[in-house]
mmCIF file of the C-alpha atoms, coordinates in Angstrom:
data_MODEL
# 
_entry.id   MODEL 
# 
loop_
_atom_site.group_PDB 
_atom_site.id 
_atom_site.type_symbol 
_atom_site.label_atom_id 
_atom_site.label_alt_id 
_atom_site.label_comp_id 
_atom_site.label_asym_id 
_atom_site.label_entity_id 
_atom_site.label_seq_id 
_atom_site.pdbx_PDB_ins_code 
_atom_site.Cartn_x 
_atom_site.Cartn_y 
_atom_site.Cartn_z 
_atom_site.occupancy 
_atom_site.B_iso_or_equiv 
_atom_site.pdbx_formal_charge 
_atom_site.auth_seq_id 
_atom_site.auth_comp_id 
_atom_site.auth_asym_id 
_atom_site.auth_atom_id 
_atom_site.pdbx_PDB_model_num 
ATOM 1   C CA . UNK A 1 1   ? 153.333 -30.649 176.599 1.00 0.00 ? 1   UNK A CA 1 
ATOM 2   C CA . UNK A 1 2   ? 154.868 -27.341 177.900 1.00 0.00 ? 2   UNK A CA 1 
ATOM 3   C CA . UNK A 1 3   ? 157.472 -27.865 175.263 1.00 0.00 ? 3   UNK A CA 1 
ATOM 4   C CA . UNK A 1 4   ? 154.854 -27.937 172.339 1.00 0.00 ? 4   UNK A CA 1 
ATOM 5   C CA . UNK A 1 5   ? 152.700 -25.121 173.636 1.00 0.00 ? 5   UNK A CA 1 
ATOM 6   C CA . UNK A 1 6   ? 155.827 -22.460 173.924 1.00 0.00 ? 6   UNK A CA 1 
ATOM 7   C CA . UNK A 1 7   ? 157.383 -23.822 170.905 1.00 0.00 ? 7   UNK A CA 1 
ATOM 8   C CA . UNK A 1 8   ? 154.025 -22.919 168.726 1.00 0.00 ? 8   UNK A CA 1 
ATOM 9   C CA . UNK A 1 9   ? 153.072 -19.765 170.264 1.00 0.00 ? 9   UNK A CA 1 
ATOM 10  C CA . UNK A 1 10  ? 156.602 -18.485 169.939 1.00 0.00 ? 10  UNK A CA 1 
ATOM 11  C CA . UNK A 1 11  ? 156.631 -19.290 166.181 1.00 0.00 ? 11  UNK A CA 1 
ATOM 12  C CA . UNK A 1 12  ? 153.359 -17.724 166.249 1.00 0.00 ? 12  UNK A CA 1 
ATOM 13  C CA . UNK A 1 13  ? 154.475 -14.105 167.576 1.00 0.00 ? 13  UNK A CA 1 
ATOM 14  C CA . UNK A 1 14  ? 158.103 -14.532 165.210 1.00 0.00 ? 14  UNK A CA 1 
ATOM 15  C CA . UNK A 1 15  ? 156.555 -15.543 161.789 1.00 0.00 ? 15  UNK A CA 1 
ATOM 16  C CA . UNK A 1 16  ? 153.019 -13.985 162.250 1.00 0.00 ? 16  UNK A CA 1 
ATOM 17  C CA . UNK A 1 17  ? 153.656 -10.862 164.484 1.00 0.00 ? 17  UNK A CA 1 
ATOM 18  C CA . UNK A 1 18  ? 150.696 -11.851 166.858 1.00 0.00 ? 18  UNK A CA 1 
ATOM 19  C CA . UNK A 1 19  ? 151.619 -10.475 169.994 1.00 0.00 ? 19  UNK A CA 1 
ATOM 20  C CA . UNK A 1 20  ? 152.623 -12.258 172.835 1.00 0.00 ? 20  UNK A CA 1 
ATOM 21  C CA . UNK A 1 21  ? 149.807 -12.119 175.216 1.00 0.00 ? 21  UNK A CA 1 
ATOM 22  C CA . UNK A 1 22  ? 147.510 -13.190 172.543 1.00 0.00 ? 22  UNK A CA 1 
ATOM 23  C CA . UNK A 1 23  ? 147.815 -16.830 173.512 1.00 0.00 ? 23  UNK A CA 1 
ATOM 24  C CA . UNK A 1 24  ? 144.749 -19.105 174.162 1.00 0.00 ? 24  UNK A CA 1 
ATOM 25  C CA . UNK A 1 25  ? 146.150 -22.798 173.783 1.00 0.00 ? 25  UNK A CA 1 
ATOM 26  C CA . UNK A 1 26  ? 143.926 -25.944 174.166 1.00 0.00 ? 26  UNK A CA 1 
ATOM 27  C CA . UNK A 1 27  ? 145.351 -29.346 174.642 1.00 0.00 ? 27  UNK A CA 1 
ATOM 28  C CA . UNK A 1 28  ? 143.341 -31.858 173.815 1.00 0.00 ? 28  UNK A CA 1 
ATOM 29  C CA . UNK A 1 29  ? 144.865 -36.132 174.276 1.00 0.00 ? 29  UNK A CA 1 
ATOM 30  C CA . UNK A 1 30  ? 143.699 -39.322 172.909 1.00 0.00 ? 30  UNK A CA 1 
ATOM 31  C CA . UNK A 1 31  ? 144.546 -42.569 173.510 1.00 0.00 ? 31  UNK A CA 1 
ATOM 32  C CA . UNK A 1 32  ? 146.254 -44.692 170.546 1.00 0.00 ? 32  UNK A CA 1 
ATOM 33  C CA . UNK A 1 33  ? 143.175 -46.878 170.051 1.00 0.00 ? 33  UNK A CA 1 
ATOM 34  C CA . UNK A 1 34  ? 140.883 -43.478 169.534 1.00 0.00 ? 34  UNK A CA 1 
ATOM 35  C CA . UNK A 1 35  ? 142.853 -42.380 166.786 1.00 0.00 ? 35  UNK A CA 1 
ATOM 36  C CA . UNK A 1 36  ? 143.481 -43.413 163.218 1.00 0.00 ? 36  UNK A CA 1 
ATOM 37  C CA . UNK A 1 37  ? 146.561 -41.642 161.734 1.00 0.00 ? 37  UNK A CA 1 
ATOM 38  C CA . UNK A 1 38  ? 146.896 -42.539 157.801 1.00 0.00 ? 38  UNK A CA 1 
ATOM 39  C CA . UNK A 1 39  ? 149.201 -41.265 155.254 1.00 0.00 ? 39  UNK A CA 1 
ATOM 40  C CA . UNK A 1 40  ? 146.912 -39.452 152.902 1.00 0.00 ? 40  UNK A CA 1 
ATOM 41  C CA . UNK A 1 41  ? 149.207 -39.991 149.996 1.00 0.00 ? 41  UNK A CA 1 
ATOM 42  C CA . UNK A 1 42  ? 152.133 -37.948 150.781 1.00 0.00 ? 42  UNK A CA 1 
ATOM 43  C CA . UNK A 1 43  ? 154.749 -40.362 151.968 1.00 0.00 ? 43  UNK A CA 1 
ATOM 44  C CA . UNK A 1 44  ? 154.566 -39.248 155.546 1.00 0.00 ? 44  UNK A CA 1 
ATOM 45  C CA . UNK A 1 45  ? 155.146 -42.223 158.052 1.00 0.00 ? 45  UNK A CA 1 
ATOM 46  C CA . UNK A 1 46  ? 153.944 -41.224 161.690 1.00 0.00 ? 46  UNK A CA 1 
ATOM 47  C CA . UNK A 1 47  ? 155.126 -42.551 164.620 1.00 0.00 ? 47  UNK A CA 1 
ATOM 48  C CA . UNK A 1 48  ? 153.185 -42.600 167.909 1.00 0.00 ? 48  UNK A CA 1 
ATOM 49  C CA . UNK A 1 49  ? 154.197 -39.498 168.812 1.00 0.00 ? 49  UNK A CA 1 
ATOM 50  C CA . UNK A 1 50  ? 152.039 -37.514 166.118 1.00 0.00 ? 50  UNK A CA 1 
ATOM 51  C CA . UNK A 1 51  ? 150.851 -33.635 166.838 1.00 0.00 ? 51  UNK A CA 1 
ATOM 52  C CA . UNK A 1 52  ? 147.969 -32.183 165.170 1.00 0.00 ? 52  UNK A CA 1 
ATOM 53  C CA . UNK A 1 53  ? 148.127 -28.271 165.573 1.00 0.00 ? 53  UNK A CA 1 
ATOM 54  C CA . UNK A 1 54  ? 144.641 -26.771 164.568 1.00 0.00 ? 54  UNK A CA 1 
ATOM 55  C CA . UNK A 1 55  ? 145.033 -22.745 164.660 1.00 0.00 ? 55  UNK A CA 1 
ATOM 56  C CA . UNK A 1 56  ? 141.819 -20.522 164.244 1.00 0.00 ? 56  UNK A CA 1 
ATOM 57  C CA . UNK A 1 57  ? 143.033 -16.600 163.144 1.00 0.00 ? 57  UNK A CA 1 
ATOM 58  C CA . UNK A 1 58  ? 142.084 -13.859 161.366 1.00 0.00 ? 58  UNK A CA 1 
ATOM 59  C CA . UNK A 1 59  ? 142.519 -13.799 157.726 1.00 0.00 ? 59  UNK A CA 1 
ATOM 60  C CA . UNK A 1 60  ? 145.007 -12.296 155.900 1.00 0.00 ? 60  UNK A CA 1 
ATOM 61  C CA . UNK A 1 61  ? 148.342 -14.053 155.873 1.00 0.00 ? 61  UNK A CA 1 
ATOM 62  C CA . UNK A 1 62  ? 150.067 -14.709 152.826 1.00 0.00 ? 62  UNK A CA 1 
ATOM 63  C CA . UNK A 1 63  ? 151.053 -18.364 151.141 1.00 0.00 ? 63  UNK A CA 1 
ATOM 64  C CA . UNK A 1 64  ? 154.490 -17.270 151.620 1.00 0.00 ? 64  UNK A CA 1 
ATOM 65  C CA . UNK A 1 65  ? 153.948 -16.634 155.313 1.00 0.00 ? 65  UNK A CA 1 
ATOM 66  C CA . UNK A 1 66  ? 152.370 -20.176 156.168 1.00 0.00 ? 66  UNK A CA 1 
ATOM 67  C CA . UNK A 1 67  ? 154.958 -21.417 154.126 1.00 0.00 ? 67  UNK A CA 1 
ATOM 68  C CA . UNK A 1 68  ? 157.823 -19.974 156.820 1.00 0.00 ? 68  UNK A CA 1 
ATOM 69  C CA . UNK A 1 69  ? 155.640 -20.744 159.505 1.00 0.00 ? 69  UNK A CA 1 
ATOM 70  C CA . UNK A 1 70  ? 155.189 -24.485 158.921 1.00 0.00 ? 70  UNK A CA 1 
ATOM 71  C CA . UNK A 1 71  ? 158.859 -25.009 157.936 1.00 0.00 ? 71  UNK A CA 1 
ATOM 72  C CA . UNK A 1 72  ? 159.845 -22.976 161.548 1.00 0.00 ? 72  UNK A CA 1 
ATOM 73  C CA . UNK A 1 73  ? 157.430 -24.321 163.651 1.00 0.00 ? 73  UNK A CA 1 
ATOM 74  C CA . UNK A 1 74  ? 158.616 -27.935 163.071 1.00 0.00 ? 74  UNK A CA 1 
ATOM 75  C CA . UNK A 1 75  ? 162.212 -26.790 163.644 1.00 0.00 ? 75  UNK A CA 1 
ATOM 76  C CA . UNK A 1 76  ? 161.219 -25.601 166.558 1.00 0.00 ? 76  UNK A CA 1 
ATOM 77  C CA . UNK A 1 77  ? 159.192 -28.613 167.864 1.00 0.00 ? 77  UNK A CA 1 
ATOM 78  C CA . UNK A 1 78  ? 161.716 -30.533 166.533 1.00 0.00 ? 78  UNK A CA 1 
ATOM 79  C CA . UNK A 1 79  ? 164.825 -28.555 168.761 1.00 0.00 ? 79  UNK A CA 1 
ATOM 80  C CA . UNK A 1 80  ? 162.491 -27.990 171.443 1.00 0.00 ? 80  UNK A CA 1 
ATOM 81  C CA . UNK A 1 81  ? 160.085 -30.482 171.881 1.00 0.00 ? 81  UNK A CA 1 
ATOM 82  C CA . UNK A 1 82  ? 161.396 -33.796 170.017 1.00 0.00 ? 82  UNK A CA 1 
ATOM 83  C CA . UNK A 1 83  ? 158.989 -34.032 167.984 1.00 0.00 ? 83  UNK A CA 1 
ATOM 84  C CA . UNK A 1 84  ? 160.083 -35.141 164.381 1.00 0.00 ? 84  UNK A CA 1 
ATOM 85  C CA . UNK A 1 85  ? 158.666 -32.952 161.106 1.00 0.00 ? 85  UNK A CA 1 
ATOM 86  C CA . UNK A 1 86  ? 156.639 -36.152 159.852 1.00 0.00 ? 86  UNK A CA 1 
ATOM 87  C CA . UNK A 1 87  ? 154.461 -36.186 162.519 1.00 0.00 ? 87  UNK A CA 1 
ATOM 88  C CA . UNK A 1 88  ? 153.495 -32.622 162.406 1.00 0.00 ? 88  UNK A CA 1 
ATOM 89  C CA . UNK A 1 89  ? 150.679 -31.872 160.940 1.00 0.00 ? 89  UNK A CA 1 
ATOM 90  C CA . UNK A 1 90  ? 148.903 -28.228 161.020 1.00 0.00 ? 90  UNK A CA 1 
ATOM 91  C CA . UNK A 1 91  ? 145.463 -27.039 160.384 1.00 0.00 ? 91  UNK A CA 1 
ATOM 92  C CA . UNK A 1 92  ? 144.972 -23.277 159.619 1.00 0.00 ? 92  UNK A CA 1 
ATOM 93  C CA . UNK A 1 93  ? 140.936 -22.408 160.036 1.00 0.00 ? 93  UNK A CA 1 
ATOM 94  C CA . UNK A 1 94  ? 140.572 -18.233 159.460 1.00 0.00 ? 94  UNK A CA 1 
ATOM 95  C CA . UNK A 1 95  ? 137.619 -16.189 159.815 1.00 0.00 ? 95  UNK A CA 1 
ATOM 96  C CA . UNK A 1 96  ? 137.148 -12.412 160.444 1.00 0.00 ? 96  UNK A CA 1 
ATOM 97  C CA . UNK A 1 97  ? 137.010 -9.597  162.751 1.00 0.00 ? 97  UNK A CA 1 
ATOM 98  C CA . UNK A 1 98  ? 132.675 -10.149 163.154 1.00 0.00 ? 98  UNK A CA 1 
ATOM 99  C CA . UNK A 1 99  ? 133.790 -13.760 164.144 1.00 0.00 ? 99  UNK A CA 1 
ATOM 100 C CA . UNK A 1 100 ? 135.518 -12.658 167.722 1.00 0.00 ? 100 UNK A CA 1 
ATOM 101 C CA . UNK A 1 101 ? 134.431 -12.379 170.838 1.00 0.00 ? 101 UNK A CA 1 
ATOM 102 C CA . UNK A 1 102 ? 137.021 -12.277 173.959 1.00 0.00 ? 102 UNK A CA 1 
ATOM 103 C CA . UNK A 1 103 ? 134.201 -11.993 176.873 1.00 0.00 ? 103 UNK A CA 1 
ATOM 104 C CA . UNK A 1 104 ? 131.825 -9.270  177.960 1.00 0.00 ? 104 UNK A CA 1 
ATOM 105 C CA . UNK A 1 105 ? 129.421 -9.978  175.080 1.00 0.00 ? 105 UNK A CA 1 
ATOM 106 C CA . UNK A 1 106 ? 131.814 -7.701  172.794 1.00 0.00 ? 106 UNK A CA 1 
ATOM 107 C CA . UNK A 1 107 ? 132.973 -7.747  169.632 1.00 0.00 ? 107 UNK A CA 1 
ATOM 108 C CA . UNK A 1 108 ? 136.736 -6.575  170.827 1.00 0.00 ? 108 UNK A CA 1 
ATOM 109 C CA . UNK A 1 109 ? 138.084 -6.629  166.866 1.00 0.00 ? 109 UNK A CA 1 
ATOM 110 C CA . UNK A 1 110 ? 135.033 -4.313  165.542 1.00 0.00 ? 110 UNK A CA 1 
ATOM 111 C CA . UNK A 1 111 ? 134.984 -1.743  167.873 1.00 0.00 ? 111 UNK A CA 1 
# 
């Protein structure tokens, strides 16, 4: 699991220049029979060793930029961790600076 946490946050920091003590990672595992995995009319065939990577960010990163990122950060997995590109599959969610809050009741990103 190590392998996949270091793998994405270091693709993180290289493609998106988020620096490298910004790194909150949650793992969260299922069991086989809590999951349904489908092509969704792609061609992709999974194997039971499919990652979902959902990343919440800030807005503002460019097509071309995601593009890089999801093409490094399954070479990476794939070098690092094992995992094959097919069963990869990422989730960008972004919001904005009014959306953060790192503790203390703050708004760190507006002030």
């Amino acid at each position: 699991m190590k392998a996949i946490l270091d793998a994405e946050h270091k693709i993180l920091v290289q493609d998106f220049g988020v620096p490298a003590r910004d790194r909150y990672q949650i793992v969260t595992q299922h069991d086989p029979e809590e999951m349904e995995i489908e092509d969704t009319g792609f061609g992709i065939d999974r194997t039971d060793k499919f990652v979902m990577i959902q990343i919440t960010m800030r807005g503002g990163r460019t097509e071309t930029q995601k593009r890089t990122f999801y093409e490094d950060l399954v070479k990476e997995l794939q070098t690092s961790a094992g995992i094959e590109p097919n069963d990869v599959m990422v989730v960008i969610s972004e919001n904005g600076s009014p959306d953060w809050s790192f503790g203390n009741g703050a708004a760190q990103f507006l002030n």
